Structures are given as structure tokens and as C-alpha cells.
Coordinates of C-alpha atoms in Angstrom, one line a residue:
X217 CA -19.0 -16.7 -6.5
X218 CA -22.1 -18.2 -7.8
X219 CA -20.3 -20.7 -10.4
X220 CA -18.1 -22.1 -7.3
X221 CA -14.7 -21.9 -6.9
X222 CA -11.7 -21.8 -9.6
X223 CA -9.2 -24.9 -9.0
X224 CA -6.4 -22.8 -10.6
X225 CA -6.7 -20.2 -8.0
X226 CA -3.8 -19.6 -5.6
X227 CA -4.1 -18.4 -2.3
X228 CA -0.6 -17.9 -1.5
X229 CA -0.5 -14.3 -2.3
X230 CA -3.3 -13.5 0.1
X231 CA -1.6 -15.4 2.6
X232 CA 1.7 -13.5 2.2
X233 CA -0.4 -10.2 2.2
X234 CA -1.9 -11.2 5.4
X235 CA 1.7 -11.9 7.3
X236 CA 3.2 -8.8 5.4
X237 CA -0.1 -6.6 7.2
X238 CA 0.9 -8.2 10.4
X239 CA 4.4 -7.4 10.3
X240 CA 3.8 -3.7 9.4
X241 CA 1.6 -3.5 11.8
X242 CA 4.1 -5.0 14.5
X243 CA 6.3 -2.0 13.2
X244 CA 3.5 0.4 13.7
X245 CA 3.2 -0.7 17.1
X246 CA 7.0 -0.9 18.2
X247 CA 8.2 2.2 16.6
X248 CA 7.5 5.3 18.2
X249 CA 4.8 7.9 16.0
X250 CA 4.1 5.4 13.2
X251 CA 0.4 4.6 14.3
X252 CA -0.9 5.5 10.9
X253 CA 1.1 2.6 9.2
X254 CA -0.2 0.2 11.9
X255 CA -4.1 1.6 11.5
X256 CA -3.9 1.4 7.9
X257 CA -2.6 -2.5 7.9
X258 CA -4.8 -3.3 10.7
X259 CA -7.1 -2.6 8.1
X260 CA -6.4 -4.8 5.5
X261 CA -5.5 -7.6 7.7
X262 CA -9.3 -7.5 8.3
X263 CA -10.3 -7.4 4.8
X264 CA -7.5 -9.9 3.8
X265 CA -9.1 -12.3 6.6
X266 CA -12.2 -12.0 5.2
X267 CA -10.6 -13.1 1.3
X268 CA -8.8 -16.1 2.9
X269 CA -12.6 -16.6 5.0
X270 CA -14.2 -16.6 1.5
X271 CA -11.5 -18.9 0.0
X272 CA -12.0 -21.1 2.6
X273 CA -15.8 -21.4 2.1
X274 CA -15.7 -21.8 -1.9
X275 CA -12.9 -24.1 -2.1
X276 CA -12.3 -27.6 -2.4
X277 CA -11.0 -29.9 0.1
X278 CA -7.8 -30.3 -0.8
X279 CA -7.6 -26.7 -1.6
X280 CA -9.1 -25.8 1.6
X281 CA -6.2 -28.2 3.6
X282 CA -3.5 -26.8 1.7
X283 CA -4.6 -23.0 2.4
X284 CA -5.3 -23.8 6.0
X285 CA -1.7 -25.6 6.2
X286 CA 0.0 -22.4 4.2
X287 CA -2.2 -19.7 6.6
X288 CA -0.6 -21.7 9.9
X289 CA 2.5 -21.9 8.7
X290 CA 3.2 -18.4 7.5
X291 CA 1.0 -16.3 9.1
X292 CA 0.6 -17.9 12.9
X293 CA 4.0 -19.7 13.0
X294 CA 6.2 -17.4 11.4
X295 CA 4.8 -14.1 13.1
X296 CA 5.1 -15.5 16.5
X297 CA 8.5 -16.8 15.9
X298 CA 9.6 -12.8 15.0
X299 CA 7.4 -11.0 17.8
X300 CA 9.0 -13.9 20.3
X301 CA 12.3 -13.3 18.5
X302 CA 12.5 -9.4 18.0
X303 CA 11.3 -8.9 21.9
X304 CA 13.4 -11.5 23.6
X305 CA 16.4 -10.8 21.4
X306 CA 16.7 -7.1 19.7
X307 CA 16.2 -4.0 21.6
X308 CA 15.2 -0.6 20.7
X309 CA 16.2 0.4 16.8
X310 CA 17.4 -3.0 16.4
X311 CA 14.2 -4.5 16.8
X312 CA 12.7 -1.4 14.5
X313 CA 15.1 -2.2 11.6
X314 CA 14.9 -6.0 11.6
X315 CA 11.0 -5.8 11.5
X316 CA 10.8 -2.8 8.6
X317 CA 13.5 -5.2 7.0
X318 CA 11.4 -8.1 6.8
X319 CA 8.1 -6.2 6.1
X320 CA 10.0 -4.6 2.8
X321 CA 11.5 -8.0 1.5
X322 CA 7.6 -9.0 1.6
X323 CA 6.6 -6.3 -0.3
X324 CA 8.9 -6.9 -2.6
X325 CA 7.8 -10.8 -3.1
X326 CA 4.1 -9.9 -2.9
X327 CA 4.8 -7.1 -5.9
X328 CA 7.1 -10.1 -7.7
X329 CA 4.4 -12.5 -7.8
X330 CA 1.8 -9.9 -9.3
X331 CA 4.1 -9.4 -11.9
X332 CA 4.0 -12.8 -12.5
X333 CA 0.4 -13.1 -12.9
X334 CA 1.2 -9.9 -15.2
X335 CA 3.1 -12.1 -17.5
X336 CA 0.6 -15.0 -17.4
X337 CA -2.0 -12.3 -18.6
X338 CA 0.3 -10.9 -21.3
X339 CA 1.2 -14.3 -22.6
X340 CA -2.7 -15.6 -23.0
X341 CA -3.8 -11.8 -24.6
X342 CA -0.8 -12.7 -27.5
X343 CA -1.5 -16.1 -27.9
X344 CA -5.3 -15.0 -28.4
X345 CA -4.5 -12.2 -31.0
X346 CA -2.1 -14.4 -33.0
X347 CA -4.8 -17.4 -33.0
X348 CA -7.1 -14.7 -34.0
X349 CA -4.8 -12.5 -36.9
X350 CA -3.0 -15.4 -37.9
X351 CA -3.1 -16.2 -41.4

């Protein structure tokens, strides 16, 4: 934090985190006996608001824009469309399944795009250990 902020930094995967929290914790709310799952993400939406709080801070303007514009879109837009959507339209399980459904495909793009980074940090270790044991 005291060097500023990194321009390569994306904040796209908190963002996702964020909406992901909020849609488990939708679940947690709408299906009967799973008030752990909605405590528990109720909990990292807080902390998660306090990363994209930070980000916001420490970044650039541009950066800062392009966050704020992401963070509307995704996490204001896009949960209200499915809480407006699953009440008006699905009933009981339906609604249950739809949610859980949705929640899982983002855990599944929020673990892809940490595997991602995984590769980025794999690719930069070799590159340094051949520049370094090169011959």
C-alpha cells in the first residue's frame, strides 16, 4: 500500500467474488436450514467490499472508472435482475436450483481465473530459472 497502486492489477476477480457471495447468500436466505452458507458469505461480502473499498482508494482514475463500471454492472445489475427474476418467475425448488446453479458456475470461473494467475506465476518462475541456469 505505501508504494501506490499496481497498474497491472485486475479487479475483476474481486468483483466476481463479491456477486458470487451475494448469490450464495441469496441461497442461504431462500432455502430452508442453510443459514450457515448465508452467514459465512455475508461475511466475505464484507471483507470483499472492503478490497474493492481499498482498490478504489489506491487506484488510478481510469482504473478507478473501469472498476466502478464492472462493480455496477455485475454486482448491482446483475443480482437484482436474478432476485427480481427468481421471485417473480420460479417458485419453491425451482428458484433454489436456479440460484445454487448460478452460484456454482461462479465458483467455477472465480477458481478458473486463479488458475490462470497460477500459470502466469509458473511461466515468470521458468523464464527466471532458465535466464539464471542458462548457459
Amino acid at each position: 500500500m505505501r508504494h501506490g497502486f499496481r497498474e497491472d492489477f485486475s479487479s475483476l476477480l474481486y468483483i466476481c467474488t463479491l456477486l458470487n457471495c451475494f448469490l450464495w447468500t441469496y441461497y442461504g436466505i431462500i432455502k430452508a436450514g442453510k443459514y450457515l452458507v448465508a452467514t459465512v458469505n455475508g461475511f466475505v461480502i464484507v471483507v470483499e467490499t472492503m478490497y474493492i473499498i481499498l482498490l478504489l482508494i489506491y487506484a488510478t482514475k481510469g482504473i478507478r472508472g473501469r472498476t466502478t463500471i464492472f462493480d455496477l454492472i455485475l454486482d448491482v445489475v446483475i443480482l437484482t435482475a436474478t432476485v427480481v427474476t427468481t421471485q417473480l418467475a420460479l417458485q419453491g425448488e425451482t428458484c433454489n436450483g436456479d440460484v445454487g446453479v448460478m452460484g456454482a458456475g461462479l465458483n467455477i470461473v472465480r477458481y478458473s481465473s486463479l488458475l490462470s494467475v497460477m500459470k502466469i506465476v509458473v511461466t515468470t518462475i521458468y523464464a527466471i530459472l532458465d535466464f539464471f541456469f542458462s548457459s
